[in-house]
mmCIF file of C-alpha atoms and ligand atoms in Angstrom:
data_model
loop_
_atom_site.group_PDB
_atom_site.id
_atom_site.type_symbol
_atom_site.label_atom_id
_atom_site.label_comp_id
_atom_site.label_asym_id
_atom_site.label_seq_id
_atom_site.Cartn_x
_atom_site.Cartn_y
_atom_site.Cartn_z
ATOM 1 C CA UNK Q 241 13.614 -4.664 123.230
ATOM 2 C CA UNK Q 242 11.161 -1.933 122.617
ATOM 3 C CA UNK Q 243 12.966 1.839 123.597
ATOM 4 C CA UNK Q 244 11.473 3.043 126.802
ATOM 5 C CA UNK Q 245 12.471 6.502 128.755
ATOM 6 C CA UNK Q 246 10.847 8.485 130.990
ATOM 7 C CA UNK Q 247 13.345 10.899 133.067
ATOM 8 C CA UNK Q 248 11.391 12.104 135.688
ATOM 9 C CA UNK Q 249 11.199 16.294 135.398
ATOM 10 C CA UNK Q 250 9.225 15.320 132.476
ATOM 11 C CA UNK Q 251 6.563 14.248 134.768
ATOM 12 C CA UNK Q 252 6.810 17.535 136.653
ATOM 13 C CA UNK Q 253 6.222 19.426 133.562
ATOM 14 C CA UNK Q 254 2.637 17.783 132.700
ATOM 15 C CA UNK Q 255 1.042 20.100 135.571
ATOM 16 C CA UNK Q 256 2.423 23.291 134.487
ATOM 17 C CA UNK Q 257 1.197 22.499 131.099
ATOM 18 C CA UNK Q 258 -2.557 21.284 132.200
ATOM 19 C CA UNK Q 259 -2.575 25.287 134.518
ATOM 20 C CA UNK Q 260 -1.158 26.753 131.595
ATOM 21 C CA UNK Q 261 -3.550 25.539 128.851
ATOM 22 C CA UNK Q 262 -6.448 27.228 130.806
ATOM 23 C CA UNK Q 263 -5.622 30.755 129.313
ATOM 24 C CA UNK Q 264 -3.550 29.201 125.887
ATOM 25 C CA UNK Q 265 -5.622 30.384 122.758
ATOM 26 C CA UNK Q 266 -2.968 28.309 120.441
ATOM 27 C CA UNK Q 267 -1.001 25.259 121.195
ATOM 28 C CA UNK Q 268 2.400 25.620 119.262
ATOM 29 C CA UNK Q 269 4.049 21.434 119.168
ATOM 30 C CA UNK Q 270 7.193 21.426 117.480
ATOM 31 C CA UNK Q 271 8.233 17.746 115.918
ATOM 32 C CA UNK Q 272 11.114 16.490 113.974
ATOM 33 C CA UNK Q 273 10.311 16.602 110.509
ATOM 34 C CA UNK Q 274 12.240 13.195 110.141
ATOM 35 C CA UNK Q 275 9.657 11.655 112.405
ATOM 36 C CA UNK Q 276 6.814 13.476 113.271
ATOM 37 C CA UNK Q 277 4.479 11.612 114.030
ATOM 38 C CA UNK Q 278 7.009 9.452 116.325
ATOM 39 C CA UNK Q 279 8.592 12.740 117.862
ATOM 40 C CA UNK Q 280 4.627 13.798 118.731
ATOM 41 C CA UNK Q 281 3.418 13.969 121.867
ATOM 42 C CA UNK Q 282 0.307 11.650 122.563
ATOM 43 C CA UNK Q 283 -0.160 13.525 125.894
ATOM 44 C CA UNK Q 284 -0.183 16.743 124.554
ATOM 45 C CA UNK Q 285 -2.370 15.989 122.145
ATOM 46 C CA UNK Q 286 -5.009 14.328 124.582
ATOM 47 C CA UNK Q 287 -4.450 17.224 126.982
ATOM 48 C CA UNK Q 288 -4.813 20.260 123.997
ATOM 49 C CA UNK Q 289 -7.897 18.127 122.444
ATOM 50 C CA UNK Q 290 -10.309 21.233 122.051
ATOM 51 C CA UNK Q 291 -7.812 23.525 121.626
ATOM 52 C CA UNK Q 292 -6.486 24.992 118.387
ATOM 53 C CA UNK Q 293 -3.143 23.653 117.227
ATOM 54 C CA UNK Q 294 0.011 24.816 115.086
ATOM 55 C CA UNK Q 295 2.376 21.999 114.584
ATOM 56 C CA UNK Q 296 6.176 22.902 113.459
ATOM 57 C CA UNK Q 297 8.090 20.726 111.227
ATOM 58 C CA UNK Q 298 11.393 21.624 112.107
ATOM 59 C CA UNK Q 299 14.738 20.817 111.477
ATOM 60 C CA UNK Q 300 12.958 20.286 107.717
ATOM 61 C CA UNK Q 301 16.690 20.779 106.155
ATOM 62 C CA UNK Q 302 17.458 17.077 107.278
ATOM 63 C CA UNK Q 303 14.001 15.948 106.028
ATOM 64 C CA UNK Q 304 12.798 14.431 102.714
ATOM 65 C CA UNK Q 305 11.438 17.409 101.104
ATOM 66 C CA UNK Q 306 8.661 15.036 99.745
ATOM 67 C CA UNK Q 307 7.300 12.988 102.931
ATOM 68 C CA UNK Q 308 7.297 16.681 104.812
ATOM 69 C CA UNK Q 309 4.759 17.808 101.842
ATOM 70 C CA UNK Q 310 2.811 14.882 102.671
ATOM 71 C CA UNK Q 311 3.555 15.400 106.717
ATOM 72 C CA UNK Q 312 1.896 19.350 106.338
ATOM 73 C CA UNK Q 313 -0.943 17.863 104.089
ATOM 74 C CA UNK Q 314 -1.661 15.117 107.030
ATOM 75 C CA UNK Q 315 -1.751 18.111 109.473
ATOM 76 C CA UNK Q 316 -3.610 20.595 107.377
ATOM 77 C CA UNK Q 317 -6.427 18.394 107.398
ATOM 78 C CA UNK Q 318 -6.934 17.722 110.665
ATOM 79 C CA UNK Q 319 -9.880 20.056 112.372
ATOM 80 C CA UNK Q 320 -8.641 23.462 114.003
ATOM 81 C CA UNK Q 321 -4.570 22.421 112.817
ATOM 82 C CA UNK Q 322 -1.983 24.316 110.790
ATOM 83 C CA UNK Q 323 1.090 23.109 109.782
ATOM 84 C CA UNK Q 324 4.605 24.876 108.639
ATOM 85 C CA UNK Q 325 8.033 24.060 108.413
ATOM 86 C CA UNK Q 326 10.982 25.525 109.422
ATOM 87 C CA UNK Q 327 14.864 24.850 110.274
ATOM 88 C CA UNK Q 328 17.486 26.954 111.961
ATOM 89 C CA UNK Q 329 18.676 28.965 109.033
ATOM 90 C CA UNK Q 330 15.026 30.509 108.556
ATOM 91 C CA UNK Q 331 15.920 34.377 109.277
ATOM 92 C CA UNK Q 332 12.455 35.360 110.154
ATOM 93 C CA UNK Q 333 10.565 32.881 111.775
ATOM 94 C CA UNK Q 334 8.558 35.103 113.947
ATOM 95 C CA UNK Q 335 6.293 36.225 110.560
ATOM 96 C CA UNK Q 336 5.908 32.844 109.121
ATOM 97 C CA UNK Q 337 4.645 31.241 113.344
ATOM 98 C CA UNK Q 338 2.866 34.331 113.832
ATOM 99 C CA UNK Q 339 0.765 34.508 110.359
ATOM 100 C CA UNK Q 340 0.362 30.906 111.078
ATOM 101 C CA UNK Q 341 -1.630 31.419 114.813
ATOM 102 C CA UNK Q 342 -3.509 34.705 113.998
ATOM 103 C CA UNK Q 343 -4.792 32.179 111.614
ATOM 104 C CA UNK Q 344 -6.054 29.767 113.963
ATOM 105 C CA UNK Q 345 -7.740 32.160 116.555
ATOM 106 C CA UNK Q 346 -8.787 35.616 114.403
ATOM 107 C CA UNK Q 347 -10.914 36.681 117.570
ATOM 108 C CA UNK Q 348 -7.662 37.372 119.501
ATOM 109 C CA UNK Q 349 -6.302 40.279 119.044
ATOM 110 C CA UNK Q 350 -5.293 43.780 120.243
ATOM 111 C CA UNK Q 351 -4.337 44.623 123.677
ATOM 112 C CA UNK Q 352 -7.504 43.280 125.454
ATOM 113 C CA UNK Q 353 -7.699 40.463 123.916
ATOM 114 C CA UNK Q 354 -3.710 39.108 123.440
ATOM 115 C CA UNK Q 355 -3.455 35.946 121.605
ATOM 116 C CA UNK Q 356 -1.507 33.407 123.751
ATOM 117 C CA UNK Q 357 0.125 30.762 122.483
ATOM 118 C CA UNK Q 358 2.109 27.951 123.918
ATOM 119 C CA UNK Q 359 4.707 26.112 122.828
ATOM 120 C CA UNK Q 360 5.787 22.241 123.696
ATOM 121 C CA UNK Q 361 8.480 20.175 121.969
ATOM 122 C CA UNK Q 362 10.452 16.746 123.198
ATOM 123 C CA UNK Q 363 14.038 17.678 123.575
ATOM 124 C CA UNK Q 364 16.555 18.069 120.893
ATOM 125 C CA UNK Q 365 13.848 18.984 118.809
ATOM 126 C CA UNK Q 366 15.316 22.758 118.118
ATOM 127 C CA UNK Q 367 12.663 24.315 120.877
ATOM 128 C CA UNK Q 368 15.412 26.630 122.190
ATOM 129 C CA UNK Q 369 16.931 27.220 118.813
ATOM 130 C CA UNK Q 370 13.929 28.460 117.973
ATOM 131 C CA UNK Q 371 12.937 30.746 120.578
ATOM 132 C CA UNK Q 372 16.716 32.693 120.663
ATOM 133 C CA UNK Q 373 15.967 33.097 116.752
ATOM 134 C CA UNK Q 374 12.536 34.363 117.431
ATOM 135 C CA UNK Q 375 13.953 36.828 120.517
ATOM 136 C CA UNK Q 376 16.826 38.155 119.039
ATOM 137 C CA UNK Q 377 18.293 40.989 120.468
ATOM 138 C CA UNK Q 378 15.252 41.064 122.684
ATOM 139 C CA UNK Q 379 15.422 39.565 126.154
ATOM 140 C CA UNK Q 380 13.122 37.064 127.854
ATOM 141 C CA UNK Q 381 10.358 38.608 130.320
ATOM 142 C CA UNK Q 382 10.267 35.816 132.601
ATOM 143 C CA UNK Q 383 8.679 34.556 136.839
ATOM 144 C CA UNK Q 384 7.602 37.173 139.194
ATOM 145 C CA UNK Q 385 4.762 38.223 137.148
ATOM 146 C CA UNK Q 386 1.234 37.267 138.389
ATOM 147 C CA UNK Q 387 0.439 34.040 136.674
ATOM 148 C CA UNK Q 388 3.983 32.984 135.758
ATOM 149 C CA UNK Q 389 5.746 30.154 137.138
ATOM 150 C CA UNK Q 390 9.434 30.874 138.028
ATOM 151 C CA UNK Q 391 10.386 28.681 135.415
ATOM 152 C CA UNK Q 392 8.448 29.455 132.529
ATOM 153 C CA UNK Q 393 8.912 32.029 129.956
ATOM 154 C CA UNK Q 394 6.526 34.415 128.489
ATOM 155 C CA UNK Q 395 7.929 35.976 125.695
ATOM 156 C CA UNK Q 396 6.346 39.242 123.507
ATOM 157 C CA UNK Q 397 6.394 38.931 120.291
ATOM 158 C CA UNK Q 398 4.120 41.661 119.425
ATOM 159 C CA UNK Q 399 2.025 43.824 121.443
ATOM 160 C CA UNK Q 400 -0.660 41.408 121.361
ATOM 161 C CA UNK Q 401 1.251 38.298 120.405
ATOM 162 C CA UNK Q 402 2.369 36.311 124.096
ATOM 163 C CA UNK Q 403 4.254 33.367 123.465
ATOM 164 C CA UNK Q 404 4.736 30.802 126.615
ATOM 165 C CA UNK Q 405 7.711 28.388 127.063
ATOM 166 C CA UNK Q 406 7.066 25.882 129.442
ATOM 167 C CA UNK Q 407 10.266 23.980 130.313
ATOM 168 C CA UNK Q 408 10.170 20.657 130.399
ATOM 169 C CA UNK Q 409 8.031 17.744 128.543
ATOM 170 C CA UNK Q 410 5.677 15.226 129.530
ATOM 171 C CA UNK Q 411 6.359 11.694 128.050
ATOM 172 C CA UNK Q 412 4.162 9.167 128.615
ATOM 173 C CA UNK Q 413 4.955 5.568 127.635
ATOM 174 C CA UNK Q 414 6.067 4.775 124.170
ATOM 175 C CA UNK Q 415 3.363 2.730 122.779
ATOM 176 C CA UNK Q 416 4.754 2.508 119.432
ATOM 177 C CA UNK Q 417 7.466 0.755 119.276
ATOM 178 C CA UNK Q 418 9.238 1.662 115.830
ATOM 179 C CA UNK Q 419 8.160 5.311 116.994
ATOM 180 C CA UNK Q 420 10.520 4.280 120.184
ATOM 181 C CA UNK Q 421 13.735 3.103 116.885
ATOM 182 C CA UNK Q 422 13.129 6.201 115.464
ATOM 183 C CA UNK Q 423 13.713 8.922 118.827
ATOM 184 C CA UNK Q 424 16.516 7.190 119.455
ATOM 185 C CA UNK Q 425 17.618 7.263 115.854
ATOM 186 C CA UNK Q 426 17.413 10.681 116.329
ATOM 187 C CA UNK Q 427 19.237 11.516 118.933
ATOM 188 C CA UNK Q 428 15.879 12.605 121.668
ATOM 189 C CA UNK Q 429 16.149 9.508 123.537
ATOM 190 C CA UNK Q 430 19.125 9.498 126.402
ATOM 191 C CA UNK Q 431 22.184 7.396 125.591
ATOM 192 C CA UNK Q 432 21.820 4.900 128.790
ATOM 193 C CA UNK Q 433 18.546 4.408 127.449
ATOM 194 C CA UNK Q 434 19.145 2.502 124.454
ATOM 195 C CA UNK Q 435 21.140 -0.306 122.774
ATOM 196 C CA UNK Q 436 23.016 1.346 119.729
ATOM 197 C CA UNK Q 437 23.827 -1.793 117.763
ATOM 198 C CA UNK Q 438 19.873 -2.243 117.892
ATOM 199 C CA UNK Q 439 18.684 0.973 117.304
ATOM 200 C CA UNK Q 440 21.314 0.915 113.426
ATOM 201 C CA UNK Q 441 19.637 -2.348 112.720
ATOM 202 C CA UNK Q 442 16.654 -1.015 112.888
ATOM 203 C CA UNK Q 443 17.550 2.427 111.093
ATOM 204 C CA UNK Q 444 19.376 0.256 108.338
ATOM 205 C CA UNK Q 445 16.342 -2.155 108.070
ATOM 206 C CA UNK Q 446 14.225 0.941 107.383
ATOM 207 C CA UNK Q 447 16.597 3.074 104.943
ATOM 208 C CA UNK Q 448 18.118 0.217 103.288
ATOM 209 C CA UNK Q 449 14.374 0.198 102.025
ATOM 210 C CA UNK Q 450 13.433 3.492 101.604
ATOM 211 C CA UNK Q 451 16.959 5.198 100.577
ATOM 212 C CA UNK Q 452 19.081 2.413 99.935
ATOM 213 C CA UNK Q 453 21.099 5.050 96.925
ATOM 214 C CA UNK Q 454 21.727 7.220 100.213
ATOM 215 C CA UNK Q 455 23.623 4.627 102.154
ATOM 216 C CA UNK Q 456 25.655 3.538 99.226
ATOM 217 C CA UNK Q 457 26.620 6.830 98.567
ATOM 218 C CA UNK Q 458 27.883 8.006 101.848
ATOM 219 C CA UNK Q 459 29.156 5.002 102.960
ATOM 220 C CA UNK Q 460 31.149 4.674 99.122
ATOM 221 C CA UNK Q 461 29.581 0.782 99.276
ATOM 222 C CA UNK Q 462 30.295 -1.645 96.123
ATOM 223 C CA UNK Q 463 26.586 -3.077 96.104
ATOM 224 C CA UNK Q 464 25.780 -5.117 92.979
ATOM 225 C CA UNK Q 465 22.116 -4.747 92.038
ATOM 226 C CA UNK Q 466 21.217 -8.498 93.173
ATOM 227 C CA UNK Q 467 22.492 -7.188 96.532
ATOM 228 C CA UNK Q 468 20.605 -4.453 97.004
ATOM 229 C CA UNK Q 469 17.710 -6.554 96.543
ATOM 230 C CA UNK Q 470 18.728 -9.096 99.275
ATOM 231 C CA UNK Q 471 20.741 -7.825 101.847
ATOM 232 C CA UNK Q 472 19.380 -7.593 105.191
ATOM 233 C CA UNK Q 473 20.340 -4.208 107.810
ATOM 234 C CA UNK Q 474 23.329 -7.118 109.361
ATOM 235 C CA UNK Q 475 24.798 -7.360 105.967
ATOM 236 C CA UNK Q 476 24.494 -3.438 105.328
ATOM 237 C CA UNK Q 477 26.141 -3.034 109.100
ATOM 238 C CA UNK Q 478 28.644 -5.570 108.243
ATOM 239 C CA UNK Q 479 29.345 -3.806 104.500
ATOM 240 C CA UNK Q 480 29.686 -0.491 106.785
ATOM 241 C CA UNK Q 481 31.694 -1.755 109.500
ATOM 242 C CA UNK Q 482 34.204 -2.987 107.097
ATOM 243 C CA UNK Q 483 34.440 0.499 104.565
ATOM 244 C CA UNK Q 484 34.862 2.533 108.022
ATOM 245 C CA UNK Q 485 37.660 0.251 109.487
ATOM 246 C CA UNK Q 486 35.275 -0.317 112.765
ATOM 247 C CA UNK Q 487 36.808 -3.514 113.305
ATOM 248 C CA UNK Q 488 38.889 -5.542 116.511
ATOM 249 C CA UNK Q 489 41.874 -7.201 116.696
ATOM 250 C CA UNK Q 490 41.943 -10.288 114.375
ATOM 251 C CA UNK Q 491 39.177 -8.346 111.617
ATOM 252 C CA UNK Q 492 36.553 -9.033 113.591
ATOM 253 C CA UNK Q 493 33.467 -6.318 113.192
ATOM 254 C CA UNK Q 494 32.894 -3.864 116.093
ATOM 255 C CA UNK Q 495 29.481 -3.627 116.138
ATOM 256 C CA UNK Q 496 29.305 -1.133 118.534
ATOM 257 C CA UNK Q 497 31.179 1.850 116.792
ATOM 258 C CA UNK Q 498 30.000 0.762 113.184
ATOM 259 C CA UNK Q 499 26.305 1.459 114.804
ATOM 260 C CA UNK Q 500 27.867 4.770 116.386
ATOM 261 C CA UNK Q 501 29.314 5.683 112.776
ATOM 262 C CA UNK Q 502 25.861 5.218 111.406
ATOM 263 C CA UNK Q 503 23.939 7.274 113.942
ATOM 264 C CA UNK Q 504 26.112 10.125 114.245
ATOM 265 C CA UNK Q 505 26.181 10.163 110.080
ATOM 266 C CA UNK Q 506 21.864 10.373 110.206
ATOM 267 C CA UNK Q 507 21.600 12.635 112.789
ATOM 268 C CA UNK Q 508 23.777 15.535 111.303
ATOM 269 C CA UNK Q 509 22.881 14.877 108.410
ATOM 270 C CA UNK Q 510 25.757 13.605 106.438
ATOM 271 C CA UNK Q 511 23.765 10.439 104.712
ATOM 272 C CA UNK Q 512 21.369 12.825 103.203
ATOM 273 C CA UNK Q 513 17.835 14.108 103.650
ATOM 274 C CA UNK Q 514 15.585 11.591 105.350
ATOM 275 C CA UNK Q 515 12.827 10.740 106.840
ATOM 276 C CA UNK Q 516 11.667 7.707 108.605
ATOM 277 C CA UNK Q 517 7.477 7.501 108.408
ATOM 278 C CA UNK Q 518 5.072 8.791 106.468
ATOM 279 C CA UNK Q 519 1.677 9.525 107.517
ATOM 280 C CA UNK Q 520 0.394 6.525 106.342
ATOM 281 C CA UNK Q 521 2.395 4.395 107.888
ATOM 282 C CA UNK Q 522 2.542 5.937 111.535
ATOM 283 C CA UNK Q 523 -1.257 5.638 111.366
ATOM 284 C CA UNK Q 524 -0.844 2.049 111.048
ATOM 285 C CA UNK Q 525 2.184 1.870 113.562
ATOM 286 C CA UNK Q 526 -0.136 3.516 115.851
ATOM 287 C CA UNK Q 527 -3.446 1.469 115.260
ATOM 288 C CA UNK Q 528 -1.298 -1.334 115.919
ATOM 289 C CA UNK Q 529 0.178 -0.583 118.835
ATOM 290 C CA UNK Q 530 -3.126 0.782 120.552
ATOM 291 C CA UNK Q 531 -4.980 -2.599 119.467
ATOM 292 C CA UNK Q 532 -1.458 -4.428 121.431
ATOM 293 C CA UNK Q 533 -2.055 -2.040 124.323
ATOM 294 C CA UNK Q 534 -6.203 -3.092 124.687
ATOM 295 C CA UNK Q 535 -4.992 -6.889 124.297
ATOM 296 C CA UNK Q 536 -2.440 -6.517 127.157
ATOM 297 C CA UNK Q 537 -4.818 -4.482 129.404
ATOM 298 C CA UNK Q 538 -7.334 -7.162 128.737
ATOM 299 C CA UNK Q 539 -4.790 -9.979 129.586
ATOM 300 C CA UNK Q 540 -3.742 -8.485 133.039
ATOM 301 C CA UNK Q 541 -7.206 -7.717 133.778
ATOM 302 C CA UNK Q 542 -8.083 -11.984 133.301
ATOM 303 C CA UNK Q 543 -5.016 -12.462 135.278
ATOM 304 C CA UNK Q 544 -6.130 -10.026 138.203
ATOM 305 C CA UNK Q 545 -9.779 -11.949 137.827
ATOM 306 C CA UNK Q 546 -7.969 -15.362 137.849
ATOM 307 C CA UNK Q 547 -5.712 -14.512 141.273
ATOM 308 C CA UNK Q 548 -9.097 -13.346 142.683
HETATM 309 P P1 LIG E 190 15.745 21.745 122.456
HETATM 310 O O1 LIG E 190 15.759 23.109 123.065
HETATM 311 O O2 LIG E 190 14.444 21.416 121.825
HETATM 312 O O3 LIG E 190 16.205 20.655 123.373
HETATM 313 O O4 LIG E 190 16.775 21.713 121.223
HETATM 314 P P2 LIG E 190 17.939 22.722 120.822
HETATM 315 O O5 LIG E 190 17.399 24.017 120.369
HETATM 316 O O6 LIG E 190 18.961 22.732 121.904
HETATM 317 O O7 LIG E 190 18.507 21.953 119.530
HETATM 318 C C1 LIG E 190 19.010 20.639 119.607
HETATM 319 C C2 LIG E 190 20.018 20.436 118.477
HETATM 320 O O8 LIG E 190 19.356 20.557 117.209
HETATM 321 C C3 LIG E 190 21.130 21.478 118.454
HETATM 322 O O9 LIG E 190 22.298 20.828 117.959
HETATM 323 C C4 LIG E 190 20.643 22.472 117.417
HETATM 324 O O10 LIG E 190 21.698 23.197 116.824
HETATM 325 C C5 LIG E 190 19.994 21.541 116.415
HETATM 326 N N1 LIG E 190 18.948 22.201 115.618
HETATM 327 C C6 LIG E 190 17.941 22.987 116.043
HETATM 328 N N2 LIG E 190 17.162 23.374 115.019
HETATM 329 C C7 LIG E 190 17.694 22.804 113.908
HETATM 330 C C8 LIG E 190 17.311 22.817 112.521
HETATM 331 O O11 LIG E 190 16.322 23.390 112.101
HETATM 332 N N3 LIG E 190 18.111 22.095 111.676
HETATM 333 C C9 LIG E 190 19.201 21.398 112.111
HETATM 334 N N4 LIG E 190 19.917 20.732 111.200
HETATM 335 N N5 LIG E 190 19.569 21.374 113.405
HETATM 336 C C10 LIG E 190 18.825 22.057 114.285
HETATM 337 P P3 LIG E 190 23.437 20.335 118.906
HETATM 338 O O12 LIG E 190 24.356 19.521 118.081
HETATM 339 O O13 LIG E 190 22.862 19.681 120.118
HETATM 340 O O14 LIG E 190 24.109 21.628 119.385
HETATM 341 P P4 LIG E 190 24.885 22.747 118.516
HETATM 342 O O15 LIG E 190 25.448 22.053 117.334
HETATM 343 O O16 LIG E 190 23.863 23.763 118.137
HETATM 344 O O17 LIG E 190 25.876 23.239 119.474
#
């Protein structure tokens, strides 16, 4: 079962976003620096195509250190991007996004010419974090100015520096499909949405490749070296289930809180620094899925033909 979700004010949002990118001089997009190119958002970036873009690794504390150097380096090279990184326990964000967008548009500035920036980000992915670290003790100028929705925020971070918070996020459909594992990994994807038990597997089938040292270590496994070779995510669930007592009446395993156990452990942290693509690979995730897309568009369209 691929993850799908789509709550509906995230529909609503894609409007405000289209009005508001008519005066935006900078597109801010923050993404999870465990999964950036999965916590992306395709719309966004169709939507923002000519316009210049800052992309924010955040949360970069529970990230591999490495794959985020890559991550930046994947960014930096695209035309008209930056890329930074940042987590929660940066004390002065504000210089680091601010150097970062005076960089991108050097024609805006001073009180005439404002440079105004927008900022998008799924949820969970520290947007609000963010912005109370970057207001401080200052307050919010928000609606009932000419040109601002009720709902949207312009904050001033400078004189000439406007930065806009539209609530809300477009999502369109998942296309890729481990891109769908990973936000629900994560935590961005709603509970009802998803099948835990699935969602480990495929977390374990990933890590046990990637950081297999990691789970041993947290989860304080006895893996002989012929194991780690050959287990599969069920017999790394099972080997978990077991150390963390997640088990029903007569031994059996509970699957269900053994995948909780694991989830909760990645997404605060507590396994260790990781991240679940690299640039390379999402490129391929994605080319695959898009080529799947054309093949099923093509397939309904014969069937519409055929019914005809
Ligand atoms: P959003 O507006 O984009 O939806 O996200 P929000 O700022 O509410 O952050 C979502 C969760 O991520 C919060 O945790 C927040 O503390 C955490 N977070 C934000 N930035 C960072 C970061 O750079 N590093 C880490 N490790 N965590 C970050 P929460 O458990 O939902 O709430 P709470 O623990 O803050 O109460």
């Amino acid at each position: 079962m691929a993850i799908q979700w789509y709550p509906g004010h995230m529909n609503k949002a894609k409007k405000a976003i289209i009005d508001r990118l008519k005066s935006t001089d900078v597109v801010i997009e923050m993404l999870d620096a465990r999964l950036p190119g999965s916590s992306a958002n395709p719309l966004l970036e169709n939507l923002s195509q000519h316009k210049h873009k800052l992309k924010i690794l955040n949360k970069q504390d529970l990230a591999d250190e490495t794959r985020t150097h890559l991550w930046l380096d994947f960014y930096n090279s695209q035309p008209n991007t930056q890329a930074i990184a940042l987590d929660a326990s940066e004390r002065a964000p504000a210089q680091k996004l601010i150097k970062a967008c005076r960089a991108l548009a050097p024609n805006r500035s001073g009180l005439d010419k404002p440079l105004r920036v927008l900022i998008c980000g799924i949820p969970n992915v520290g947007k609000s974090t963010l912005i109370n670290t970057l207001l401080g003790k200052k307050s919010a100028k928000t609606g009932n100015e000419p040109g601002i929705t009720k709902a949207e925020q312009r904050l001033i971070l400078a004189d000439d520096f406007w930065l806009y918070d539209t609530p809300g996020m477009l999502w369109p459909k998942i296309i890729v499909q481990e891109g769908g594992y990973n936000l629900a990994a994560s935590g961005a994807v709603g509970r009802n949405a998803l099948d835990e038990e699935e969602v480990a597997l495929e977390w374990l089938n990933y890590v046990r490749i990637y950081y297999p040292q990691l789970l041993v270590e947290r989860f304080r496994l006895e893996v002989s070296s012929q194991q780690l070779d050959t287990w599969q995510d069920t017999d790394w669930l099972d080997a978990i289930a077991q150390k963390r007592g997640a088990l029903l009446s007569g031994g059996r395993i509970d699957y269900q809180k053994a995948a909780e156990i694991i989830l909760t452990d990645f997404r605060s942290g507590a396994v260790g620094r990781i991240t679940m693509e690299t640039p390379e690979q999402w490129v391929v995730w994605l080319k695959k899925a898009k080529e799947k897309e054309i093949q099923l568009k093509e397939e309904r369209l014969k069937k519409q033909q055929m019914k005809k």
